[in-house]
Amino acid sequence: MAPTTPSPRPSAALDPPIALEPAMAANGIGSFDWDLRRDLIVGDARACRILGIDDPAENPGLPPLTAESFLALLHPEDAPIVRRRVEHAVRELGQCGAYYRTLFADGEMHAVRFRARVLADEDGKPSHMVGFVWDATVELHKRVRADRLALLREERTRFIKEAARALSEATTMQDVARVFTELPLPGIPPDGLILAVLESGRIQILRSTGYDPAAPPPYDHVPLDADHPAALALRTRTPVFLGSRAAYQERFPGAWPQVSPSPKQGWAFLPLVASGRPLGVCLVSFDEERALDSEDRTLLSTLGGMVAQSLARARLHDAEHELAAGLQRVLLPRSIPPLPGFTSAVRYLPAGTGLQIGGDWYDVVPLPGGHVGLVIGDVQGHDVHAAGVMGQLRIALRAYAAEGHPPAAVMARASRFLADLDTGHFATCLYVEVNVDYGAAYAVRAGHLDPLVRRADGSSAIQPVAGGLPLGIDPENSYPVTRFTLDPGELLLLCTDGLVETRTVDIDAGMERLRVAIGGAHTVQAQGPDALEALADRIVGAAADSHDRDDDIAMLLLRWEGPAEARPRQLRRRIPQADLQQISEVRGELRDAVRRWGVGDLADTVELLTSELVTNALVHTDRDALLTARLYQEGGEAGPARLRVEVDDESDLWPKRRTPGEQASSGRGLMLVEALADAWGVDPRGSGKRMWFELIHHQ
């Protein structure tokens, strides 16, 4: 609203005593008179200037200034306050004062203070309000600055808290560098940020923002003894602030040529020192000249100290992680050897807490005779000691398996080995020997989880395996063998309990969830190594995302592809003299082989006659026996198949056919062979002999 002025004012109310005029003029104080009855406000020349209105003495034609037109000049937030105070003073015939803001015609914001008293007439009713007014714009600016500084301090306090939280969550040096270079500094927004670390006597950039990535970095690989602001900050342990390019060139002429192409105009080099050790430098740069005040420097120095502590912690974490990862890489197999007839995938995931190293392991061992050994195990504990015990146990178990010992003997020897180490640790383990030709699997379990099998049709199940005590508890404990078979395309999964058990999920529920995860038609549609690797990633990825996981994970997936087309239909096994259990296992393998060769109706006869020949060789000699079974196809695919089984031994004693009495417990073996076989015989060899029989299978 345009300012107004009343008609001629009563001079007695506006003219201060002559003694006060010099003081009021010196202090810029004006006076005013508000006629409450006629609602007219008049003021002297100084009051008009302070209020931002034209002086009526100079512009007699201006409209009068009323209460409403006066209040319209005030800031919308201040007008109600002034109105309430004036109304209260009028009711009480008292005094009032106020501070308010007003916008001048030129658009500039001013502040005014006034102090007034209400005068009464002879009837005791309010008639005039007279008082003084003075300019408070300086005070307004102070208040604005104070409010701005208070807001800035609040923002900086909040920034320090947020930065502390973000840096406390940074676990690696790269995490610290990322957090620092993404920080929005309040009040002094930077145009460039660099975090550099001290490595081998040189300051090397770890991460930067606000710099041209195509240009050579101006602060990389700076020697610690160089005449350079970053080096000086580290040597003296004090920040270096350069507010202009001239200041940089004057203080560091040797380093200036390298920096001069950069458009930066201001710099702050903050040393990163933790426990008295220099770690690196934070660089904050600006595209304009920047003279940082004491509060800005305090903020940056505080930030540098926080980054230094976080960087020291992250460096220790990185060193521990690298040590743990290196040790784990040495203890676990570098790679899985190629296995003809098999596709495999393995995964190891350390625990999410601690040194991220533990006693879980896996192994795949090529064995004599076309077999492969699968091992999954877990040594008690999640520390370096457990990892060391795991490494020794893995090597010992691998050696026992590679020597050709049967699964039960491998496990028993490994248990005695761990007990003899006297480490105070025990271990769970599952060992499975798989026949690469026929898919027969022989499993032994020492306190470990059962394996899971996914069938070719997509169904999946937990494969029960008879178990014994964990390794290292009882050196004399024996381990029963469980035999099962795999069909071509079927998958075997071995894992440690970290994959299925968490603080909120028990083992049974975890095993069921894993069984469902590997089953289903979608898991069998894609074949080949890539499909198996994708399945392994999906299984382990789900476990890695769990917030409840605090154990290591080891997993081994093996898919039997079946015998290759060029592979001969042959089974060849050596049967030790003193290992009667091997006879049963060989009979089972021979039955599986005959079934896979398409002559399964001969299985009973083959098993019976083979048992007679093998038993005869072992009973009447003191050496091992060698069993060989072959299937020959005569006359093409449509012709009959001839199954020949040979048992070699090293005895020169030839079998004699005899007729046993009714009460005799032996002597019928060759009679059964002669009666059931289509052909049989005994052939001499260089040392020993070969007994054989043949069965003809017609299509």
XYZ file of C-alpha atoms in Angstrom:
699
model
C 0.000 0.000 0.000
C 1.358 3.402 -0.904
C 2.352 5.451 2.121
C 0.059 8.333 3.034
C 0.397 11.448 5.110
C -2.187 13.411 7.038
C -3.126 17.041 6.876
C -1.131 19.456 8.995
C -0.023 17.874 12.286
C 0.003 19.378 15.754
C 3.552 20.518 16.098
C 3.488 20.365 19.887
C 3.217 16.586 19.790
C 6.006 16.153 17.246
C 8.581 18.707 18.261
C 10.715 17.232 21.015
C 12.224 19.488 23.641
C 15.120 21.472 22.334
C 17.501 19.730 24.770
C 16.612 16.267 23.298
C 16.834 17.173 19.626
C 20.639 16.844 19.277
C 20.599 13.443 21.016
C 17.729 12.175 18.877
C 19.343 13.447 15.699
C 22.685 11.896 16.639
C 21.027 8.528 17.259
C 18.670 8.681 14.280
C 15.517 8.658 16.393
C 12.287 10.038 15.018
C 9.038 10.869 16.790
C 5.398 10.294 15.866
C 1.903 11.176 17.041
C -1.089 8.912 16.456
C -4.458 10.655 16.868
C -6.543 7.739 18.029
C -9.898 9.463 17.631
C -9.373 10.598 14.061
C -7.061 7.602 13.204
C -4.282 9.796 11.841
C -0.584 9.105 12.183
C 1.961 11.879 11.679
C 5.720 11.859 12.175
C 8.715 14.046 11.816
C 11.142 13.878 8.879
C 13.382 11.272 10.548
C 10.362 9.116 11.396
C 9.216 9.244 7.770
C 12.627 8.142 6.540
C 12.742 5.328 9.092
C 9.211 4.190 8.159
C 10.014 4.414 4.449
C 7.270 6.925 3.598
C 7.305 10.329 1.996
C 7.538 13.349 4.260
C 4.165 15.236 4.177
C 6.044 18.515 4.503
C 7.573 17.879 1.110
C 4.447 16.342 -0.455
C 1.379 18.076 1.045
C -1.029 16.340 -1.314
C -0.397 12.833 0.017
C -3.322 10.996 1.625
C -3.214 10.654 5.413
C -1.555 7.671 7.085
C -4.100 5.581 8.967
C -3.727 2.518 11.162
C -4.646 0.131 8.361
C -2.382 1.788 5.781
C 0.435 1.749 8.345
C -0.064 -1.947 9.149
C -0.120 -2.709 5.434
C 3.506 -1.564 5.255
C 4.602 -4.249 7.752
C 5.781 -7.754 7.080
C 2.756 -10.109 7.119
C 4.232 -12.044 10.036
C 4.836 -8.866 12.114
C 1.605 -6.881 11.498
C -0.603 -9.007 13.823
C 1.944 -8.677 16.640
C 2.061 -4.867 16.363
C -1.742 -4.673 16.196
C -2.178 -6.745 19.379
C 0.346 -4.706 21.340
C -1.135 -1.359 20.283
C -4.670 -2.498 21.121
C -3.533 -3.691 24.535
C -1.798 -0.372 25.280
C -4.886 1.576 24.244
C -7.156 -0.493 26.523
C -4.803 -0.164 29.489
C -3.722 3.461 28.799
C -0.194 2.098 29.015
C 2.988 1.736 27.025
C 3.899 -0.546 24.142
C 6.855 -1.346 21.951
C 7.580 -3.655 19.063
C 10.124 -4.770 16.495
C 8.881 -5.239 12.950
C 10.085 -5.569 9.397
C 8.924 -3.438 6.516
C 9.560 -3.511 2.794
C 10.620 -0.214 1.235
C 9.542 0.916 -2.221
C 12.918 -0.084 -3.662
C 12.285 -3.664 -2.567
C 14.794 -3.645 0.292
C 13.812 -5.154 3.617
C 14.251 -2.881 6.663
C 13.594 -3.318 10.353
C 12.096 -0.757 12.748
C 11.700 -0.487 16.507
C 9.263 1.875 18.215
C 8.355 2.783 21.790
C 5.149 4.729 22.618
C 2.748 5.732 25.384
C -1.022 6.275 25.215
C -2.266 9.688 26.450
C -5.729 10.236 27.882
C -7.982 13.286 27.615
C -9.633 15.108 30.519
C -12.294 12.377 30.620
C -9.691 9.669 31.045
C -10.240 8.224 27.565
C -7.356 7.424 25.140
C -6.778 10.236 22.702
C -3.201 10.084 21.400
C -0.291 7.651 21.206
C 3.050 9.399 21.080
C 6.446 7.813 20.867
C 9.815 7.301 19.222
C 10.908 5.179 16.268
C 14.414 4.151 15.171
C 15.981 2.041 12.422
C 16.868 -1.568 13.397
C 18.002 -2.820 10.001
C 21.501 -3.522 11.310
C 19.907 -5.616 13.995
C 17.850 -7.351 11.300
C 20.992 -8.231 9.392
C 22.538 -9.545 12.563
C 19.488 -11.627 13.214
C 19.456 -12.938 9.656
C 23.133 -13.811 9.927
C 22.559 -15.385 13.319
C 19.629 -17.399 11.986
C 21.653 -18.424 8.980
C 24.589 -19.412 11.162
C 22.292 -21.302 13.526
C 20.760 -23.144 10.585
C 24.210 -23.831 9.169
C 25.432 -25.145 12.522
C 22.388 -27.360 12.735
C 23.053 -28.644 9.224
C 26.704 -29.251 10.060
C 25.806 -31.075 13.267
C 23.403 -33.239 11.288
C 26.057 -33.714 8.596
C 28.651 -34.851 11.154
C 26.192 -37.393 12.560
C 25.270 -38.690 9.112
C 28.897 -38.794 7.992
C 29.878 -40.646 11.172
C 27.123 -43.178 10.593
C 28.044 -43.697 6.931
C 31.756 -44.000 7.694
C 31.096 -46.425 10.546
C 29.278 -48.705 8.089
C 32.133 -48.580 5.569
C 34.075 -51.832 5.930
C 36.650 -51.608 3.139
C 38.952 -48.832 1.946
C 36.926 -48.541 -1.233
C 33.796 -48.115 0.875
C 35.449 -45.286 2.834
C 36.554 -43.601 -0.401
C 33.056 -43.901 -1.855
C 31.414 -42.438 1.256
C 33.853 -39.514 1.419
C 33.565 -38.571 -2.256
C 29.758 -38.567 -2.025
C 29.483 -36.366 1.085
C 27.491 -33.086 0.634
C 29.441 -30.610 2.774
C 26.956 -28.032 4.202
C 27.766 -24.357 3.713
C 30.866 -25.072 1.635
C 29.703 -27.347 -1.164
C 32.876 -28.605 -2.863
C 33.410 -28.898 -6.588
C 35.977 -31.673 -6.277
C 36.832 -34.380 -3.747
C 39.797 -36.742 -3.665
C 40.737 -39.442 -1.184
C 44.363 -40.526 -1.490
C 46.259 -43.070 0.615
C 49.916 -43.337 1.505
C 51.438 -46.428 -0.101
C 55.175 -47.160 -0.232
C 56.123 -43.538 0.458
C 53.803 -42.098 -2.203
C 50.366 -40.521 -2.019
C 48.135 -42.440 -4.414
C 44.555 -41.546 -5.360
C 41.976 -44.079 -4.236
C 38.858 -42.315 -5.566
C 37.901 -38.868 -6.833
C 34.890 -36.858 -8.002
C 34.640 -33.506 -9.764
C 37.707 -34.065 -11.958
C 37.979 -34.892 -15.639
C 38.584 -38.651 -15.800
C 40.353 -38.253 -19.152
C 42.920 -35.808 -17.743
C 45.922 -37.091 -15.795
C 45.234 -36.810 -12.057
C 47.236 -33.875 -10.653
C 47.793 -35.376 -7.206
C 48.561 -39.028 -7.923
C 51.794 -40.756 -6.827
C 53.144 -37.697 -5.020
C 56.288 -38.554 -2.981
C 56.005 -37.857 0.721
C 59.107 -35.634 0.662
C 57.888 -33.502 -2.277
C 57.270 -29.750 -2.115
C 53.567 -30.330 -2.426
C 50.606 -29.296 -0.234
C 49.419 -32.889 0.172
C 52.879 -34.041 1.223
C 53.289 -31.054 3.549
C 49.939 -31.785 5.213
C 51.013 -35.358 5.912
C 54.504 -34.465 7.077
C 53.320 -31.781 9.491
C 50.034 -33.495 10.457
C 48.234 -30.152 9.920
C 45.748 -29.086 7.206
C 46.870 -26.848 4.351
C 44.320 -24.291 3.104
C 44.865 -22.412 -0.160
C 42.141 -19.869 -0.939
C 43.278 -18.832 -4.423
C 45.456 -19.838 -7.349
C 47.881 -17.052 -6.471
C 48.274 -18.454 -2.970
C 48.934 -21.949 -4.372
C 51.534 -20.676 -6.840
C 53.251 -18.552 -4.226
C 53.530 -21.281 -1.553
C 54.219 -24.279 -3.844
C 55.863 -23.090 -7.055
C 57.291 -26.538 -7.754
C 53.878 -28.223 -7.708
C 52.040 -25.410 -9.489
C 52.791 -26.397 -13.153
C 51.069 -29.715 -12.633
C 47.983 -28.079 -11.111
C 47.718 -24.960 -13.262
C 45.677 -26.604 -16.104
C 42.956 -27.450 -13.581
C 40.094 -24.909 -13.264
C 40.078 -25.179 -9.483
C 40.441 -21.922 -7.518
C 40.576 -23.036 -3.869
C 41.903 -26.094 -2.023
C 41.916 -27.705 1.407
C 44.363 -30.569 2.064
C 43.392 -32.567 5.158
C 45.905 -35.059 6.578
C 44.545 -38.465 7.573
C 46.339 -39.556 10.729
C 45.239 -42.349 13.079
C 47.147 -43.434 16.194
C 50.024 -41.211 15.090
C 50.400 -42.978 11.733
C 49.899 -41.065 8.469
C 47.402 -42.851 6.248
C 46.620 -40.442 3.424
C 45.102 -37.101 2.438
C 41.588 -35.765 1.818
C 41.438 -33.006 -0.797
C 38.479 -30.615 -0.974
C 38.611 -28.189 -3.926
C 36.432 -25.364 -5.270
C 35.881 -23.820 -8.676
C 35.888 -20.327 -7.108
C 38.261 -18.657 -4.723
C 37.284 -19.594 -1.202
C 38.544 -18.041 2.022
C 37.446 -20.584 4.611
C 36.574 -19.187 8.019
C 37.374 -20.823 11.328
C 34.121 -22.780 11.447
C 34.650 -24.101 7.913
C 38.174 -25.213 8.819
C 36.974 -26.818 12.032
C 34.335 -28.766 10.093
C 36.859 -29.969 7.538
C 39.398 -30.931 10.192
C 36.733 -32.880 12.076
C 35.749 -34.637 8.877
C 39.400 -35.492 8.187
C 39.739 -37.073 11.619
C 36.612 -39.181 11.097
C 37.786 -40.337 7.674
C 41.206 -41.228 9.111
C 39.700 -43.418 11.840
C 37.404 -45.115 9.354
C 40.254 -45.603 6.892
C 42.472 -47.167 9.560
C 39.690 -49.556 10.497
C 38.999 -50.388 6.843
C 42.690 -50.955 6.120
C 42.873 -53.443 8.981
C 39.697 -55.099 7.717
C 41.095 -55.342 4.187
C 44.344 -56.855 5.481
C 42.492 -59.405 7.601
C 40.127 -60.206 4.767
C 42.990 -60.659 2.314
C 44.815 -62.887 4.788
C 41.704 -64.970 5.416
C 40.810 -65.171 1.730
C 44.371 -66.106 0.808
C 44.520 -68.811 3.457
C 41.140 -70.154 2.400
C 42.219 -70.209 -1.257
C 45.308 -72.203 -0.340
C 43.370 -74.693 1.767
C 40.536 -75.262 -0.714
C 41.057 -76.808 -4.170
C 42.154 -74.252 -6.754
C 39.882 -75.843 -9.350
C 37.841 -78.943 -9.928
C 39.562 -81.352 -12.349
C 37.621 -82.222 -15.514
C 35.639 -85.393 -14.925
C 34.591 -87.384 -18.018
C 30.916 -88.156 -17.741
C 30.292 -85.583 -14.993
C 29.438 -81.885 -14.737
C 30.259 -80.256 -11.407
C 29.929 -76.922 -9.626
C 31.300 -75.925 -6.210
C 30.783 -72.935 -3.964
C 32.354 -71.673 -0.761
C 30.961 -68.701 1.171
C 32.631 -67.595 4.432
C 30.647 -66.595 7.472
C 29.405 -63.010 7.452
C 31.137 -62.145 10.742
C 34.626 -62.496 12.170
C 37.648 -63.221 9.987
C 35.415 -64.841 7.343
C 37.424 -68.037 7.481
C 36.407 -71.397 8.841
C 36.553 -75.154 8.658
C 34.104 -75.938 5.844
C 35.590 -77.591 2.771
C 34.793 -79.538 -0.361
C 36.903 -81.736 -2.617
C 36.607 -83.791 -5.778
C 39.110 -86.661 -6.116
C 39.623 -88.660 -9.341
C 39.996 -92.311 -8.290
C 41.409 -95.423 -9.954
C 39.101 -97.559 -12.040
C 36.956 -94.737 -13.428
C 35.543 -93.647 -10.084
C 35.358 -90.164 -8.570
C 35.299 -89.251 -4.866
C 33.164 -86.385 -3.564
C 33.936 -84.874 -0.155
C 32.089 -82.287 1.893
C 33.114 -81.544 5.467
C 32.978 -79.110 8.350
C 35.617 -78.779 11.065
C 34.290 -77.380 14.326
C 34.918 -73.628 14.645
C 35.156 -70.490 12.466
C 38.710 -69.330 13.028
C 42.235 -69.775 11.720
C 42.791 -72.838 13.910
C 39.737 -74.561 12.425
C 40.910 -73.645 8.925
C 44.358 -75.122 9.633
C 42.864 -78.375 10.908
C 40.597 -78.454 7.868
C 43.577 -78.150 5.519
C 45.391 -81.061 7.145
C 42.280 -83.233 7.217
C 41.415 -82.475 3.592
C 44.864 -83.486 2.389
C 44.842 -86.685 4.484
C 41.393 -87.734 3.333
C 42.288 -86.991 -0.276
C 45.403 -89.126 0.026
C 43.488 -92.065 1.532
C 40.899 -91.874 -1.248
C 43.488 -91.563 -4.038
C 45.258 -94.685 -2.749
C 42.149 -96.662 -3.715
C 40.807 -97.456 -0.252
C 37.073 -98.172 -0.137
C 34.826 -95.431 1.314
C 34.473 -97.005 4.777
C 38.251 -97.333 5.106
C 38.792 -93.747 3.878
C 36.484 -92.387 6.560
C 37.864 -94.578 9.344
C 41.456 -93.604 8.547
C 40.516 -89.911 8.403
C 38.905 -90.196 11.850
C 42.033 -91.816 13.317
C 44.179 -89.149 11.660
C 42.172 -86.305 13.221
C 42.205 -87.993 16.629
C 45.981 -88.405 16.441
C 46.406 -84.690 15.680
C 44.959 -83.990 19.145
C 43.671 -80.542 18.140
C 40.570 -80.587 20.306
C 38.446 -80.277 17.158
C 36.073 -82.754 15.599
C 34.698 -82.700 12.074
C 31.612 -83.874 10.255
C 32.095 -85.314 6.782
C 30.277 -86.975 3.912
C 32.240 -89.020 1.377
C 30.645 -90.404 -1.783
C 32.419 -92.581 -4.347
C 30.653 -92.578 -7.722
C 31.225 -95.006 -10.568
C 31.650 -92.891 -13.680
C 30.585 -95.759 -15.975
C 27.423 -96.922 -14.260
C 26.349 -94.217 -11.841
C 26.635 -96.413 -8.743
C 27.372 -94.359 -5.602
C 28.813 -95.583 -2.293
C 28.359 -93.107 0.545
C 29.678 -92.948 4.108
C 28.629 -90.277 6.587
C 30.327 -89.049 9.772
C 27.773 -86.913 11.598
C 27.103 -84.848 8.481
C 23.981 -83.942 6.524
C 22.546 -86.450 4.067
C 23.015 -85.696 0.367
C 20.151 -84.627 -1.883
C 19.366 -86.172 -5.249
C 17.453 -84.556 -8.093
C 16.086 -87.141 -10.474
C 15.935 -86.797 -14.240
C 12.192 -86.038 -14.124
C 12.726 -83.032 -11.823
C 11.679 -84.688 -8.565
C 14.080 -84.376 -5.658
C 14.617 -86.193 -2.386
C 16.955 -86.463 0.552
C 19.064 -89.596 0.089
C 19.367 -91.348 3.480
C 22.910 -92.483 4.274
C 23.807 -94.628 7.282
C 25.999 -92.595 9.588
C 28.672 -92.832 12.244
C 30.254 -90.487 14.759
C 31.963 -87.263 13.622
C 35.631 -87.637 12.737
C 38.125 -87.444 15.583
C 35.784 -88.528 18.396
C 36.324 -92.311 18.399
C 39.386 -93.541 16.453
C 38.005 -97.088 16.416
C 34.588 -96.156 15.067
C 33.516 -97.881 11.855
C 31.372 -96.373 9.142
C 28.684 -98.306 7.248
C 28.390 -97.864 3.480
C 25.117 -96.923 1.784
C 24.784 -97.731 -1.886
C 22.460 -95.921 -4.298
C 22.431 -95.282 -8.023
C 22.174 -92.302 -10.337
C 20.561 -92.318 -13.754
C 21.948 -90.186 -16.587
C 21.120 -86.514 -16.038
C 20.551 -86.878 -12.306
C 22.152 -84.497 -9.851
C 23.789 -85.043 -6.471
C 24.098 -82.166 -3.954
C 26.391 -82.185 -0.922
C 26.507 -79.219 1.471
C 27.406 -78.074 4.974
C 24.844 -76.971 7.530
C 25.499 -73.258 6.910
C 23.459 -73.564 3.720
C 20.334 -74.870 5.440
C 20.469 -73.770 9.084
C 20.229 -70.241 10.537
C 19.214 -68.754 13.853
C 15.587 -68.765 12.728
C 15.471 -71.857 10.472
C 16.233 -75.357 11.777
C 18.017 -78.031 9.758
C 14.905 -80.018 8.826
C 13.110 -76.959 7.473
C 16.277 -75.823 5.701
C 16.808 -79.213 4.059
C 13.213 -79.249 2.850
C 13.600 -75.744 1.431
C 16.806 -76.809 -0.336
C 15.114 -79.931 -1.708
C 12.381 -77.794 -3.213
C 14.957 -75.363 -4.618
C 16.803 -78.010 -6.639
C 13.641 -79.789 -7.793
C 11.088 -78.840 -10.392
C 10.916 -79.033 -14.147
C 12.702 -75.684 -14.584
C 15.911 -77.172 -13.149
C 16.137 -79.953 -15.722
C 15.207 -78.107 -18.895
C 18.686 -76.600 -19.300
C 21.718 -78.832 -19.289
C 25.452 -78.286 -19.445
C 27.967 -76.558 -17.162
C 26.324 -73.141 -17.436
C 22.983 -74.446 -16.197
C 24.626 -76.130 -13.224
C 26.606 -72.987 -12.388
C 23.421 -70.916 -12.564
C 21.693 -73.337 -10.198
C 24.631 -73.120 -7.776
C 24.542 -69.312 -7.891
C 20.815 -69.268 -7.228
C 21.064 -71.604 -4.234
C 24.038 -69.888 -2.607
C 22.763 -66.421 -3.504
C 19.579 -66.982 -1.522
C 21.646 -68.073 1.502
C 24.074 -65.143 1.126
C 21.198 -62.638 1.308
C 20.041 -64.018 4.656
C 20.690 -61.653 7.588
C 20.581 -64.607 9.988
C 23.579 -66.435 8.462
C 26.570 -66.707 10.774
C 28.154 -69.936 9.493
C 30.328 -70.917 6.542
C 28.772 -72.504 3.473
C 30.348 -75.191 1.310
C 28.373 -76.815 -1.503
C 29.175 -79.347 -4.205
C 26.891 -80.154 -7.134
C 27.583 -83.131 -9.396
C 25.503 -84.241 -12.374
C 26.150 -87.634 -13.962
C 25.723 -87.319 -17.710
C 25.853 -91.074 -18.318
C 28.430 -93.133 -20.199
C 29.673 -91.711 -23.489
C 28.523 -93.411 -26.689
C 32.051 -94.512 -27.513
C 32.561 -96.005 -24.060
C 32.734 -99.840 -24.262
C 30.126 -101.812 -22.373
C 32.604 -103.137 -19.868
C 32.951 -103.391 -16.100
C 36.365 -104.090 -14.601
C 36.962 -104.375 -10.854
C 39.705 -105.719 -8.602
C 38.459 -107.538 -5.498
C 40.886 -107.613 -2.572
C 41.487 -110.992 -0.931
C 40.416 -109.878 2.571
C 37.597 -107.499 1.625
C 34.408 -109.523 1.586
C 32.343 -106.317 1.577
C 33.767 -105.585 -1.864
C 32.132 -108.740 -3.212
C 28.691 -107.371 -2.346
C 29.509 -104.005 -3.890
C 30.768 -105.590 -7.109
C 27.613 -107.687 -7.380
C 25.540 -104.509 -7.097
C 27.615 -102.715 -9.729
C 27.353 -105.684 -12.067
C 23.560 -105.757 -11.667
C 23.389 -102.012 -12.463
C 25.664 -102.437 -15.471
C 23.609 -105.284 -16.911
C 20.430 -103.264 -16.489
C 21.966 -100.227 -18.227
C 23.236 -102.386 -21.085
C 19.670 -103.418 -21.848
C 19.965 -107.067 -20.768
C 18.457 -106.679 -17.310
C 16.615 -110.009 -17.481
C 20.020 -111.703 -17.181
C 20.830 -109.880 -13.926
C 19.903 -112.691 -11.491
C 21.817 -115.341 -13.420
C 24.843 -113.109 -13.911
C 24.958 -112.210 -10.226
C 24.710 -115.848 -9.130
C 27.353 -117.188 -11.483
C 29.718 -114.281 -10.864
C 29.480 -114.835 -7.106
C 30.463 -118.475 -7.620
C 33.523 -117.646 -9.722
C 34.697 -114.805 -7.460
C 34.191 -116.873 -4.295
C 36.067 -119.788 -5.827
C 39.000 -117.509 -6.692
C 39.188 -115.935 -3.243
C 38.676 -119.123 -1.239
C 41.185 -121.260 -3.091
C 43.930 -118.651 -3.514
C 45.661 -116.113 -1.296
C 45.642 -113.321 -3.879
C 43.195 -110.725 -5.226
C 40.717 -111.482 -7.989
C 40.085 -109.395 -11.104
C 36.545 -109.300 -12.486
C 35.833 -108.211 -16.082
C 32.358 -108.143 -17.618
C 31.757 -107.260 -21.293
C 28.720 -107.144 -23.559
C 29.209 -107.917 -27.234
C 26.579 -107.196 -29.868
C 26.642 -109.791 -32.633
C 25.158 -109.287 -36.074
C 24.369 -105.577 -35.535
C 21.728 -104.082 -33.312
C 19.146 -106.681 -34.312
C 21.395 -109.633 -33.449
C 21.758 -111.416 -30.114
C 23.952 -109.940 -27.364
C 26.635 -112.003 -25.696
C 27.568 -111.242 -22.094
C 30.982 -112.552 -21.043
C 32.228 -112.479 -17.428
C 35.873 -113.310 -16.600
C 37.530 -113.776 -13.205
C 41.341 -113.804 -13.166
C 43.447 -115.081 -10.288
C 47.105 -115.934 -9.818
C 46.696 -119.585 -8.727
C 47.888 -122.494 -10.851
C 45.348 -124.859 -9.232
C 42.578 -125.629 -11.676
C 39.000 -126.122 -10.470
C 37.637 -129.668 -10.437
C 34.072 -130.502 -11.141
C 32.718 -132.985 -8.588
C 29.373 -134.215 -7.406
C 28.823 -133.274 -3.751
C 26.790 -135.359 -1.346
C 23.438 -134.278 -0.033
C 24.965 -132.962 3.210
C 27.927 -131.215 1.556
C 28.225 -127.447 2.087
C 30.265 -126.800 -1.082
C 31.150 -128.225 -4.434
C 28.097 -127.079 -6.392
C 29.606 -123.917 -7.927
C 30.826 -125.358 -11.202
C 27.650 -127.411 -11.503
C 25.617 -124.159 -11.411
C 27.919 -122.543 -13.954
C 27.658 -125.515 -16.263
C 23.887 -125.656 -15.906
C 23.071 -121.978 -16.357
C 25.784 -120.611 -18.655
C 25.584 -120.879 -22.414
C 29.347 -121.445 -22.401
C 32.081 -121.550 -19.775
C 35.697 -122.525 -19.394
C 39.068 -122.085 -17.783
C 42.002 -120.585 -19.689
C 45.624 -120.526 -18.583
C 47.467 -117.242 -18.284
C 51.134 -116.374 -17.832
C 50.696 -116.608 -14.085
C 47.455 -118.061 -12.862
C 44.265 -118.725 -14.785
C 41.038 -117.145 -16.060
C 37.623 -118.637 -15.411
C 34.814 -117.369 -17.598
C 31.234 -117.866 -18.648
C 28.966 -116.438 -21.337
C 25.240 -115.797 -21.528
C 23.352 -115.151 -24.783
C 20.569 -112.596 -24.782
C 18.122 -112.676 -27.706
C 16.195 -109.544 -28.667
